[in-house]
Coordinates of C-alpha atoms in Angstrom, one line a residue:
M21 CA 7.2 24.6 -21.1
A22 CA 5.2 26.7 -18.6
V23 CA 4.6 25.1 -15.2
A24 CA 0.9 24.9 -14.2
P25 CA 0.1 27.1 -11.3
L26 CA -0.7 25.6 -7.9
I27 CA -4.1 25.7 -6.3
L28 CA -4.4 25.9 -2.5
I29 CA -7.3 24.1 -0.7
A30 CA -8.3 25.3 2.8
N31 CA -10.6 23.2 4.9
P32 CA -11.3 24.7 8.3
G33 CA -13.2 22.1 10.3
S34 CA -14.6 22.1 13.8
A35 CA -11.7 20.2 15.2
S36 CA -9.0 20.6 12.6
R37 CA -7.5 22.8 9.9
K38 CA -6.4 21.1 6.7
Y39 CA -4.5 22.7 3.8
A40 CA -3.4 21.1 0.5
L41 CA -1.5 22.1 -2.6
F42 CA -2.5 20.7 -5.9
R43 CA -1.0 21.0 -9.4
A44 CA -3.6 20.1 -11.9
K45 CA -5.2 16.9 -10.5
K46 CA -2.1 15.8 -8.6
I47 CA -1.7 16.6 -4.9
V48 CA 1.6 18.1 -4.0
A49 CA 1.5 18.3 -0.2
E50 CA -0.9 18.5 2.7
L51 CA -0.8 20.1 6.1
H52 CA -3.1 18.9 8.8
F53 CA -3.5 20.8 12.1
E54 CA -5.4 19.2 15.0
Y55 CA -5.4 19.0 18.8
R56 CA -3.6 16.2 20.6
D57 CA -3.3 16.2 24.4
E58 CA -4.6 19.7 24.4
R59 CA -1.9 21.1 22.1
V60 CA -1.8 21.8 18.4
I61 CA 0.1 19.4 16.3
C62 CA 0.9 19.6 12.6
T63 CA 1.3 16.7 10.2
L64 CA 2.9 17.2 6.7
T65 CA 2.2 14.7 3.9
H66 CA 4.6 15.0 1.0
N67 CA 6.2 12.6 -1.5
G68 CA 4.6 9.6 0.0
S69 CA 5.8 10.3 3.6
R70 CA 4.1 11.7 6.6
V71 CA 6.0 13.6 9.3
E72 CA 5.0 15.6 12.3
L73 CA 6.3 19.2 12.2
P74 CA 7.2 21.1 15.4
V75 CA 4.7 23.9 16.0
E76 CA 3.9 26.3 18.8
L77 CA 0.4 27.6 18.1
P78 CA -2.0 28.6 20.9
T79 CA -5.1 27.5 19.0
L80 CA -6.1 26.0 15.7
K81 CA -7.2 29.5 14.6
D82 CA -3.6 30.5 14.4
A83 CA -2.8 27.8 11.8
T84 CA -3.7 29.8 8.7
S85 CA -1.1 32.5 9.4
H86 CA 1.7 29.8 9.3
V87 CA 0.6 27.7 6.3
V88 CA 2.7 29.5 3.7
Q89 CA 5.8 29.6 5.9
F90 CA 5.5 25.9 6.7
F91 CA 5.3 25.0 3.0
K92 CA 8.3 27.3 2.3
D93 CA 10.3 25.8 5.1
Q94 CA 9.9 22.4 3.6
H95 CA 10.9 23.8 0.1
I96 CA 7.5 22.9 -1.3
L97 CA 6.5 26.5 -2.0
T98 CA 8.8 29.4 -3.1
D99 CA 8.3 33.1 -3.7
E100 CA 8.4 32.3 -7.4
T101 CA 5.8 29.6 -7.2
P102 CA 2.4 31.0 -8.4
I103 CA -0.8 30.0 -6.6
G104 CA -3.4 30.5 -9.2
A105 CA -6.6 30.0 -7.1
I106 CA -7.7 29.1 -3.6
G107 CA -10.7 26.9 -2.7
L108 CA -12.2 27.4 0.8
R109 CA -14.8 25.0 2.3
V110 CA -18.0 26.9 3.1
V111 CA -20.5 25.7 5.6
A112 CA -23.5 28.0 5.5
P113 CA -27.3 27.7 5.4
G114 CA -29.2 29.2 2.5
A115 CA -30.0 28.5 -1.2
F116 CA -27.2 30.9 -2.3
F117 CA -24.6 28.5 -1.0
L118 CA -26.0 25.4 -2.5
Q119 CA -23.5 25.8 -5.3
H120 CA -19.8 26.4 -5.5
R121 CA -19.0 30.0 -6.4
Q122 CA -16.3 32.7 -6.4
L123 CA -16.2 34.6 -3.1
D124 CA -16.4 38.1 -4.5
E125 CA -17.8 41.0 -2.6
A126 CA -21.4 40.0 -3.3
A127 CA -20.8 36.5 -1.9
I128 CA -19.0 37.8 1.1
S129 CA -21.9 40.1 1.9
Q130 CA -24.2 37.1 1.7
L131 CA -22.0 35.2 4.2
E132 CA -21.9 38.2 6.5
A133 CA -25.7 38.5 6.4
L134 CA -26.0 34.8 7.4
E135 CA -23.5 35.1 10.3
A136 CA -26.2 35.9 12.8
R137 CA -28.1 32.7 11.8
A138 CA -25.2 30.3 12.1
P139 CA -22.5 32.3 14.0
L140 CA -20.2 29.4 15.0
H141 CA -19.7 28.0 11.5
I142 CA -19.8 31.1 9.4
K143 CA -17.6 33.1 11.7
A144 CA -14.9 30.4 11.2
T145 CA -15.3 30.6 7.4
L146 CA -15.1 34.4 7.4
T147 CA -12.1 34.4 9.7
E148 CA -10.3 31.9 7.4
L149 CA -11.3 34.0 4.3
R150 CA -10.0 37.2 5.7
L151 CA -6.7 35.6 6.7
L152 CA -6.4 34.1 3.2
R153 CA -7.1 37.4 1.5
R154 CA -4.4 39.0 3.7
H155 CA -1.8 36.5 2.6
F156 CA -3.0 36.2 -1.0
P157 CA -4.5 39.6 -1.9
H158 CA -4.5 39.1 -5.6
T159 CA -5.5 35.4 -5.8
P160 CA -9.1 34.5 -6.5
I161 CA -10.8 32.6 -3.7
F162 CA -13.7 30.2 -4.4
G163 CA -16.2 29.0 -1.8
L164 CA -16.7 25.2 -2.2
S165 CA -20.1 24.4 -0.7
D166 CA -20.4 21.7 1.9
S167 CA -24.1 21.5 0.9
A168 CA -23.9 21.4 -2.9
F169 CA -23.8 17.5 -3.0
H170 CA -27.3 17.5 -1.5
H171 CA -29.0 19.6 -4.1
T172 CA -30.3 16.4 -5.7
K173 CA -32.6 15.6 -2.8
P174 CA -36.3 15.2 -3.7
D175 CA -38.6 18.1 -2.8
Y176 CA -40.1 16.3 0.2
A177 CA -36.7 15.8 1.8
W178 CA -36.1 19.6 2.1
N179 CA -38.9 20.8 4.4
Y180 CA -39.6 21.0 8.0
G181 CA -43.2 21.0 9.2
I182 CA -43.5 24.8 9.0
T183 CA -45.6 26.7 6.5
L184 CA -44.0 26.7 3.0
A185 CA -44.5 30.5 2.8
D186 CA -42.2 31.0 5.8
A187 CA -39.8 28.4 4.7
D188 CA -39.4 30.0 1.3
Q189 CA -39.4 33.6 2.4
F190 CA -36.9 33.1 5.2
D191 CA -34.9 30.4 3.4
I192 CA -35.3 27.8 6.1
K193 CA -34.7 24.4 4.6
R194 CA -32.9 21.2 5.4
F195 CA -29.7 22.0 3.4
G196 CA -27.5 19.3 4.7
Y197 CA -23.7 19.3 5.2
H198 CA -20.7 17.0 4.9
G199 CA -21.4 17.0 1.2
L200 CA -17.7 17.3 0.2
S201 CA -16.8 14.2 2.4
V202 CA -19.8 12.1 1.1
G203 CA -19.1 13.2 -2.5
A204 CA -15.5 12.2 -2.1
A205 CA -16.5 8.8 -0.8
V206 CA -18.9 8.3 -3.6
E207 CA -16.3 9.3 -6.2
S208 CA -13.8 6.9 -4.7
L209 CA -16.2 4.0 -4.8
R210 CA -17.4 4.9 -8.3
K211 CA -13.8 4.8 -9.6
A212 CA -13.2 1.5 -7.9
H213 CA -16.5 0.1 -9.4
K214 CA -17.8 -0.6 -5.9
L215 CA -20.6 1.9 -5.6
A216 CA -24.1 0.3 -5.1
P217 CA -27.5 1.7 -6.1
K218 CA -28.6 2.1 -2.5
T219 CA -25.7 3.3 -0.4
V220 CA -25.6 4.8 3.1
V221 CA -22.6 6.9 4.0
C222 CA -21.7 7.6 7.6
H223 CA -19.4 10.5 8.1
M224 CA -18.0 10.1 11.7
G225 CA -15.6 12.8 12.8
S226 CA -16.2 15.5 15.3
G227 CA -19.4 16.0 13.4
I228 CA -21.7 13.1 12.5
S229 CA -24.0 12.7 9.6
V230 CA -25.6 9.8 7.8
T231 CA -26.5 10.2 4.1
A232 CA -28.8 8.2 1.8
V233 CA -27.2 8.0 -1.6
H234 CA -29.3 6.7 -4.5
E235 CA -27.4 5.9 -7.8
G236 CA -24.6 8.2 -6.7
Q237 CA -26.7 11.1 -5.7
S238 CA -27.9 12.5 -2.4
H239 CA -31.4 11.4 -1.5
D240 CA -31.5 12.6 2.1
T241 CA -29.2 13.3 5.0
T242 CA -29.5 13.7 8.7
M243 CA -28.0 17.3 9.0
G244 CA -30.6 20.0 8.3
Y245 CA -30.6 23.8 8.4
S246 CA -27.4 23.6 10.4
P247 CA -24.8 20.9 11.2
L248 CA -26.4 20.6 14.6
E249 CA -29.2 18.3 13.5
G250 CA -28.8 14.5 13.5
P251 CA -27.1 12.0 15.8
L252 CA -25.1 12.9 18.9
M253 CA -21.6 14.2 18.0
A254 CA -18.3 15.0 19.7
T255 CA -19.3 18.3 21.2
R256 CA -22.7 18.9 19.5
S257 CA -25.9 17.7 21.0
G258 CA -27.5 16.5 17.7
S259 CA -31.3 16.8 17.4
V260 CA -33.0 18.0 20.6
D261 CA -36.7 18.7 21.2
Y262 CA -37.3 22.4 20.9
S263 CA -39.3 22.5 24.1
A264 CA -36.4 20.8 25.9
I265 CA -34.1 23.5 24.5
Q266 CA -36.4 26.2 25.7
A267 CA -36.6 24.6 29.2
L268 CA -32.8 24.4 29.3
K269 CA -32.4 28.0 28.2
E270 CA -34.8 29.2 30.9
A271 CA -33.3 27.0 33.6
R272 CA -29.7 28.0 32.9
G273 CA -30.6 31.6 32.1
F274 CA -28.8 31.3 28.7
S275 CA -28.7 34.1 26.1
T276 CA -29.3 32.9 22.5
S277 CA -25.5 33.1 21.9
E278 CA -24.7 31.1 25.1
L279 CA -27.3 28.5 24.2
E280 CA -25.8 28.1 20.7
T281 CA -22.3 27.6 22.2
Y282 CA -23.7 25.1 24.8
L283 CA -25.4 22.9 22.1
N284 CA -22.5 23.1 19.6
A285 CA -19.4 23.1 21.8
Q286 CA -20.3 21.7 25.3
S287 CA -22.7 18.8 24.5
G288 CA -22.6 15.5 22.7
L289 CA -19.9 13.0 23.9
L290 CA -18.3 15.8 25.9
G291 CA -21.5 16.6 27.7
L292 CA -22.4 13.0 28.5
G293 CA -19.0 11.5 29.1
G294 CA -16.7 14.4 29.9
S295 CA -14.6 14.0 26.8
S296 CA -15.1 14.6 23.1
D297 CA -12.3 12.1 22.3
V298 CA -13.6 8.5 21.5
R299 CA -10.1 7.1 22.3
E300 CA -10.2 8.5 25.8
L301 CA -13.8 7.4 26.4
L302 CA -12.9 3.8 25.4
Q303 CA -9.9 3.8 27.8
R304 CA -12.1 5.1 30.6
E305 CA -14.8 2.6 29.8
A306 CA -12.3 -0.2 30.0
H307 CA -11.5 0.9 33.6
G308 CA -15.2 0.9 34.6
D309 CA -16.2 4.5 34.1
H310 CA -20.0 4.5 33.9
Y311 CA -20.3 7.9 32.2
A312 CA -17.8 7.0 29.5
A313 CA -19.8 3.8 28.8
L314 CA -23.1 5.6 28.7
A315 CA -21.7 8.3 26.3
L316 CA -20.4 5.6 23.9
K317 CA -23.6 3.6 24.0
T318 CA -25.7 6.6 23.4
F319 CA -23.3 7.7 20.6
V320 CA -23.4 4.4 18.7
Y321 CA -27.2 4.0 19.3
S322 CA -27.9 7.4 17.8
I323 CA -25.9 6.5 14.6
Q324 CA -27.6 3.1 14.3
K325 CA -31.0 4.9 14.4
A326 CA -29.9 7.3 11.8
I327 CA -28.7 4.4 9.5
G328 CA -32.2 2.8 9.9
Q329 CA -33.7 6.2 9.0
M330 CA -31.7 6.5 5.8
S331 CA -32.3 2.9 4.9
A332 CA -36.0 3.6 5.1
A333 CA -35.5 6.7 2.9
L334 CA -33.9 4.4 0.2
G335 CA -36.3 1.5 0.6
G336 CA -33.4 -0.7 1.8
M337 CA -29.7 -0.5 1.4
D338 CA -27.0 -2.4 -0.5
L339 CA -23.8 -0.9 0.9
L340 CA -22.7 0.8 4.1
V341 CA -19.8 3.2 4.0
L342 CA -17.9 4.5 7.1
T343 CA -15.7 7.5 6.7
G344 CA -14.3 10.4 8.8
T345 CA -11.7 10.2 11.5
I346 CA -13.7 7.9 13.8
G347 CA -15.1 5.9 10.9
E348 CA -11.6 5.3 9.5
R349 CA -9.6 4.8 12.7
S350 CA -11.8 3.4 15.4
A351 CA -12.2 -0.4 15.0
P352 CA -14.1 -0.7 18.3
I353 CA -16.7 1.9 17.4
R354 CA -17.2 0.3 13.9
Q355 CA -17.6 -3.2 15.5
R356 CA -20.3 -1.9 17.9
L357 CA -22.0 0.1 15.2
V358 CA -22.4 -2.7 12.7
A359 CA -23.2 -5.2 15.5
G360 CA -26.6 -3.6 15.7
L361 CA -27.2 -3.8 11.9
G362 CA -27.7 -7.5 11.5
Y363 CA -31.4 -6.9 10.6
L364 CA -30.1 -5.1 7.5
D365 CA -27.7 -8.0 6.7
F366 CA -24.5 -6.2 7.7
F367 CA -21.9 -8.1 9.7
V368 CA -18.3 -7.2 10.4
E369 CA -15.4 -9.6 9.9
T370 CA -13.5 -9.0 13.2
K371 CA -10.0 -9.5 11.9
A372 CA -10.4 -7.3 8.8
N373 CA -12.0 -4.6 11.0
H374 CA -9.2 -4.8 13.6
H375 CA -6.4 -4.3 11.0
C376 CA -8.1 -1.4 9.3
T377 CA -6.8 1.6 11.3
D378 CA -5.5 4.0 8.6
P379 CA -6.8 3.0 5.2
Q380 CA -5.4 4.6 2.1
E381 CA -8.2 3.2 -0.1
A382 CA -11.6 1.8 0.1
T383 CA -11.3 -1.3 2.4
I384 CA -13.9 -3.9 3.0
I385 CA -14.4 -5.0 6.6
S386 CA -17.6 -7.1 6.3
R387 CA -17.9 -10.9 6.2
L388 CA -17.4 -12.1 2.7
A389 CA -20.4 -14.1 1.4
H390 CA -22.2 -13.6 4.7
S391 CA -22.9 -9.9 4.7
R392 CA -23.8 -7.0 2.5
P393 CA -20.5 -5.0 2.0
V394 CA -19.3 -2.6 4.6
Y395 CA -16.4 -0.3 3.3
V396 CA -14.2 2.0 5.2
V397 CA -13.3 4.8 2.9
P398 CA -10.7 7.5 3.7
T399 CA -12.0 11.0 3.8
N400 CA -10.5 12.9 0.9
E401 CA -12.2 16.2 1.0
A402 CA -9.1 18.0 -0.4
T403 CA -9.2 16.1 -3.6
E404 CA -12.9 16.5 -4.0
M405 CA -12.5 20.3 -3.4
A406 CA -9.7 20.5 -5.9
R407 CA -11.9 18.6 -8.4
H408 CA -14.7 21.1 -8.1
L409 CA -12.3 24.1 -8.1
Q410 CA -10.7 23.0 -11.3
E411 CA -14.2 22.7 -12.9
L412 CA -14.9 26.3 -11.9
L413 CA -11.6 27.4 -13.4
K414 CA -12.3 25.9 -16.8

């Protein structure tokens, strides 16, 4: 009996690189590269166990070149093991990338044409794509859109207050992102029969977005043309008044490129508190650091406002979902976040919240019978990406 070929999922994020091997619908192994204490670490998940592998990589960008060898060193992948297809997460503005599609020459040309509009995100995608093509020259690569989940938004949730002629001609719309994460959370809740008609999903990682989900479909989301819009994030400013940005650009003498870098990589928690790591800020706050305390208060407050905004978009909400690294791991941030949502009838059960630090399935942390449900749902973008890739391969 022939063995089904493997598929490789590549998910280059702003603060991590994730790779996963699947056979059919079953995950075989995962590699997760991220920074810890200013060095790159690699975690392998395989056969129900999770181990940290020794790595010496200067930056996360170097991870791609070592993925195949790491899998081979662990005897998970061999020269005789075929990889039938690769799925790559694509974060790009434009109607063209509102659907999953094969990254052929035409699609790559579209990405390259968009690079000037969103250089920080598309450059990372193109870099990953070129590395994958170098290692897998004969394997088809598919772009799995981080915006596709949001294609169900109503027409009035797409537009900025600019003329429709310009918006249509120049493809300037509120496309939204984190769709793979939100879609994965929705699918997980649906399978567990826990999805509610009016659900708000907060993805809290290095990027932050809040999405209004109506009957399992995206109704609106806080990210817009780029992943910069919305609440304050780890290193991204979130939404800023255009006039304030112009004033900043003139005062600092920034070029357009320098301004883009400043807003995406030097702002947010890092800009306010001097660190993009919530754990470090919590420690410093406990020792009386005013800037850390201010950064965390501003961070939580901006997400609370976004939840209110998405609740209004839905006409109320039945269920709150927290996902992403911070959403899954940081009990203190969850406690503070939900503490401001009593007016929506959400209350955390302190003990359940405290013990939820690395959930493997949807876990309720709200007060039973005294609160609308609050679930912590582990981000499973890899499985969601594999699901979409297998649909494309049918």
